[in-house]
Amino acid sequence: KQEVTQIPAALSVPEGENLVLNCSFTDSAIYNLQWFRQDPGKGLTSLLLIQSSQREQTSGRLNASLDKSSGRSTLYIAASQPGDSATYLCAGEGGSNYKLTFGKGTLLTVNP
Amino acid sequence: NAGVTQTPKFQVLKTGQSMTLQCAQDMNHEYMSWYRQDPGMGLRLIHYSVGAGITDQGEVPNGYNVSRSTTEDFPLRLLSAAPSQTSVYFCASSYHPADTQYFGPGTRLTVL
């Protein structure tokens, strides 16, 4: 059974800092890895999707990497802004079972 | 496009009552799924569907039924509500489970 862990559970940084959020998974047969953002009281918004054949994806100030051999993914946020404050979740899809497994998320606070 | 819509936004039920949470998408997505989100537990998959007429169980299916008579709609039925079903429920859709997932805004359910 796939298990996804996110560390740290919460992170507080000053504005302008570069930061890394971590996601680890137990089954290296993962097919893809997605990163989501969730604002309080809202649904999830997809940020980046990394297919198993890819090593990383970039969107603006966000860069996500995937290392299947080590069971890890990272989300790098450059030059953080207060508007980046949210909960960030990662989720892995196992390929043949059509099921996404989510981590519990990292609550990010960027202080002005 | 409206994307993924969910109704109602909020609902209070008494123990033993039944109800249906509605989910609809206008993106012609084949894959749809239901999650519940609880503090400290993250998002857990309840049921999913890979196309009209096809549904399957996720991680926590007990107490819930689903059907998929059309591509657009994927309702979630609570048969006999219990306080343990107090949660926030999210519906999601995509062309394929390995593709970017689009989430609805959620339904906050309280069972007294």
Coordinates of C-alpha atoms in Angstrom, one line a residue:
Chain A
K1 CA 0.0 0.0 0.0
Q2 CA 1.4 3.4 -1.0
E3 CA 2.1 5.8 1.9
V4 CA 2.9 9.4 1.3
T5 CA 4.6 11.5 4.0
Q6 CA 5.2 15.3 4.0
I7 CA 7.8 16.9 6.2
P8 CA 7.6 19.4 7.8
A9 CA 3.9 19.6 8.8
A10 CA 4.3 23.4 9.2
L11 CA 6.8 25.9 8.0
S12 CA 7.1 29.7 8.6
V13 CA 9.5 31.8 6.6
P14 CA 10.1 35.5 6.0
E15 CA 9.1 37.0 2.7
G16 CA 11.7 36.6 -0.1
E17 CA 13.2 33.4 1.2
N18 CA 13.7 30.3 -1.1
L19 CA 12.2 27.2 0.4
V20 CA 11.8 23.5 -0.2
L21 CA 8.9 21.3 0.8
N22 CA 9.4 17.5 1.0
C23 CA 7.3 14.6 0.0
S24 CA 8.3 10.9 0.4
F25 CA 6.5 7.8 -0.8
T26 CA 7.0 4.1 -0.1
D27 CA 6.2 2.5 -3.4
S28 CA 8.7 3.3 -6.2
A29 CA 6.2 2.0 -8.7
I30 CA 4.5 5.4 -8.5
Y31 CA 3.2 6.5 -11.9
N32 CA 3.1 10.2 -11.3
L33 CA 3.4 12.8 -8.5
Q34 CA 1.2 15.8 -8.2
W35 CA 1.6 18.9 -6.0
F36 CA -1.5 20.8 -4.9
R37 CA -2.2 24.0 -3.1
Q38 CA -5.1 24.4 -0.7
D39 CA -6.3 27.7 0.7
P40 CA -8.3 27.7 3.9
G41 CA -11.9 26.6 3.3
K42 CA -11.2 26.0 -0.4
G43 CA -10.7 23.0 -2.7
L44 CA -7.3 21.9 -4.0
T45 CA -5.6 23.5 -7.0
S46 CA -3.1 21.5 -9.0
L47 CA 0.3 23.2 -9.2
L48 CA 2.6 20.7 -11.0
L49 CA 2.3 17.2 -12.3
I50 CA 5.4 15.1 -12.8
Q51 CA 5.1 11.9 -14.9
S52 CA 7.2 8.9 -14.0
S53 CA 9.4 9.4 -17.1
Q54 CA 10.1 13.0 -16.0
R55 CA 12.5 14.3 -13.4
E56 CA 11.1 17.7 -12.8
Q57 CA 8.5 20.3 -13.8
T58 CA 8.6 24.1 -13.5
S59 CA 5.9 26.7 -13.4
G60 CA 6.9 30.3 -12.7
R61 CA 8.6 30.4 -9.2
L62 CA 7.7 26.7 -8.6
N63 CA 9.9 23.8 -9.4
A64 CA 9.1 20.2 -8.5
S65 CA 11.4 17.2 -8.8
L66 CA 10.8 13.5 -8.6
D67 CA 13.3 10.8 -7.7
K68 CA 11.6 7.4 -7.9
S69 CA 14.7 5.5 -6.8
S70 CA 14.8 7.3 -3.4
G71 CA 11.1 7.7 -3.1
R72 CA 11.2 11.5 -2.8
S73 CA 9.8 14.6 -4.4
T74 CA 10.5 18.2 -3.6
L75 CA 8.7 21.4 -4.3
Y76 CA 11.0 24.4 -4.5
I77 CA 9.4 27.8 -4.1
A78 CA 11.7 30.7 -5.1
A79 CA 11.4 34.2 -3.7
S80 CA 8.4 33.4 -1.5
Q81 CA 5.6 35.9 -1.1
P82 CA 2.8 36.3 1.5
G83 CA 0.4 35.1 -1.2
D84 CA 2.1 31.8 -1.2
S85 CA 0.8 31.1 2.3
A86 CA -1.4 27.9 2.1
T87 CA -1.3 24.2 2.6
Y88 CA 0.7 22.3 0.1
L89 CA -0.1 18.7 -0.6
C90 CA 1.6 16.0 -2.7
A91 CA -0.2 12.9 -4.1
G92 CA 1.1 9.9 -5.9
E93 CA -0.8 7.7 -8.4
G94 CA 0.1 4.1 -8.5
G95 CA -0.4 3.4 -12.2
S96 CA -2.6 0.4 -12.5
N97 CA -4.9 1.0 -9.5
Y98 CA -6.3 4.4 -10.5
K99 CA -5.9 5.7 -7.0
L100 CA -4.3 8.8 -5.7
T101 CA -2.7 8.7 -2.3
F102 CA -2.2 12.0 -0.5
G103 CA 0.2 13.2 2.0
K104 CA -1.2 15.2 5.0
G105 CA 0.3 18.5 3.7
T106 CA 2.7 21.2 4.8
L107 CA 1.1 24.4 6.1
L108 CA 3.3 27.3 4.8
T109 CA 3.2 30.7 6.2
V110 CA 5.2 33.5 4.5
N111 CA 5.5 36.5 6.8
P112 CA 5.8 40.0 5.3
Chain B
N1 CA -16.4 26.1 -18.2
A2 CA -17.8 25.8 -14.7
G3 CA -15.2 23.1 -13.9
V4 CA -16.2 20.9 -11.0
T5 CA -19.2 21.9 -9.1
Q6 CA -20.5 20.5 -5.8
T7 CA -23.7 21.1 -3.9
P8 CA -24.6 21.8 -1.2
K9 CA -21.7 23.8 0.3
F10 CA -22.8 23.1 3.8
Q11 CA -25.1 20.5 5.3
V12 CA -26.2 19.4 8.8
L13 CA -27.8 16.0 9.3
K14 CA -29.1 14.1 12.2
T15 CA -27.8 10.6 12.8
G16 CA -29.6 8.1 10.7
Q17 CA -30.7 10.5 7.9
S18 CA -29.7 9.9 4.3
M19 CA -28.6 12.4 1.7
T20 CA -26.9 12.8 -1.6
L21 CA -23.9 15.0 -2.2
Q22 CA -23.9 16.2 -5.8
C23 CA -20.8 16.5 -8.1
A24 CA -20.8 17.6 -11.7
Q25 CA -18.1 18.5 -14.2
D26 CA -18.4 20.0 -17.7
M27 CA -14.9 19.0 -19.0
N28 CA -15.9 15.6 -20.4
H29 CA -13.6 13.9 -17.9
E30 CA -13.8 10.1 -17.7
Y31 CA -12.2 9.8 -14.2
M32 CA -14.1 11.1 -11.2
S33 CA -13.5 10.5 -7.5
W34 CA -14.7 11.4 -4.0
Y35 CA -12.5 12.2 -1.1
R36 CA -13.1 13.1 2.5
Q37 CA -10.7 15.4 4.4
D38 CA -10.4 15.2 8.1
P39 CA -7.9 17.0 10.5
G40 CA -4.8 14.9 10.9
M41 CA -5.9 12.3 8.4
G42 CA -5.4 14.1 5.1
L43 CA -7.5 13.3 2.1
R44 CA -8.8 9.8 1.8
L45 CA -10.4 8.2 -1.3
I46 CA -14.0 7.0 -0.8
H47 CA -15.0 5.9 -4.3
Y48 CA -13.9 6.5 -7.8
S49 CA -15.2 6.0 -11.4
V50 CA -13.2 5.5 -14.6
G51 CA -16.2 6.1 -16.8
A52 CA -20.0 6.0 -17.0
G53 CA -21.3 2.8 -15.5
I54 CA -18.0 1.9 -13.8
T55 CA -17.3 2.6 -10.2
D56 CA -15.0 1.1 -7.6
Q57 CA -14.1 1.4 -3.9
G58 CA -11.4 3.5 -2.5
E59 CA -9.8 3.5 0.9
V60 CA -12.9 4.3 3.1
P61 CA -16.0 3.2 1.2
N62 CA -18.2 2.0 4.1
G63 CA -21.4 3.9 4.6
Y64 CA -21.3 5.5 1.1
N65 CA -22.7 4.5 -2.3
V66 CA -22.0 6.0 -5.7
S67 CA -23.3 5.6 -9.2
R68 CA -22.2 7.0 -12.6
S69 CA -25.0 7.1 -15.1
T70 CA -23.5 10.0 -17.1
T71 CA -20.1 11.2 -17.8
E72 CA -20.9 14.6 -16.1
D73 CA -22.4 13.5 -12.8
F74 CA -21.0 11.5 -9.9
P75 CA -23.3 11.7 -6.8
L76 CA -22.2 10.4 -3.4
R77 CA -25.0 8.9 -1.2
L78 CA -24.8 8.6 2.5
L79 CA -27.1 5.8 3.4
S80 CA -27.5 6.3 7.2
A81 CA -25.5 9.2 8.4
A82 CA -23.2 8.7 11.5
P83 CA -21.2 11.3 13.5
S84 CA -18.0 9.7 12.1
Q85 CA -19.0 10.9 8.7
T86 CA -18.7 14.5 9.8
S87 CA -16.0 15.8 7.3
V88 CA -15.3 17.9 4.3
Y89 CA -16.1 16.1 1.1
F90 CA -14.3 16.8 -2.2
C91 CA -15.1 15.7 -5.7
A92 CA -12.4 15.6 -8.3
S93 CA -12.2 14.8 -12.0
S94 CA -9.6 14.3 -14.8
Y95 CA -9.3 12.7 -18.2
H96 CA -7.3 9.9 -16.6
P97 CA -6.2 9.3 -13.0
A98 CA -2.6 10.0 -14.1
D99 CA -3.6 13.4 -15.4
T100 CA -4.0 16.7 -13.6
Q101 CA -6.8 16.5 -11.1
Y102 CA -9.5 19.2 -10.9
F103 CA -11.2 19.6 -7.5
G104 CA -14.5 21.0 -6.6
P105 CA -14.9 23.6 -3.7
G106 CA -16.1 20.9 -1.3
T107 CA -19.1 20.2 0.9
R108 CA -18.8 20.6 4.7
L109 CA -21.0 18.0 6.3
T110 CA -21.9 17.9 10.0
V111 CA -23.7 14.9 11.4
L112 CA -25.2 15.4 14.9

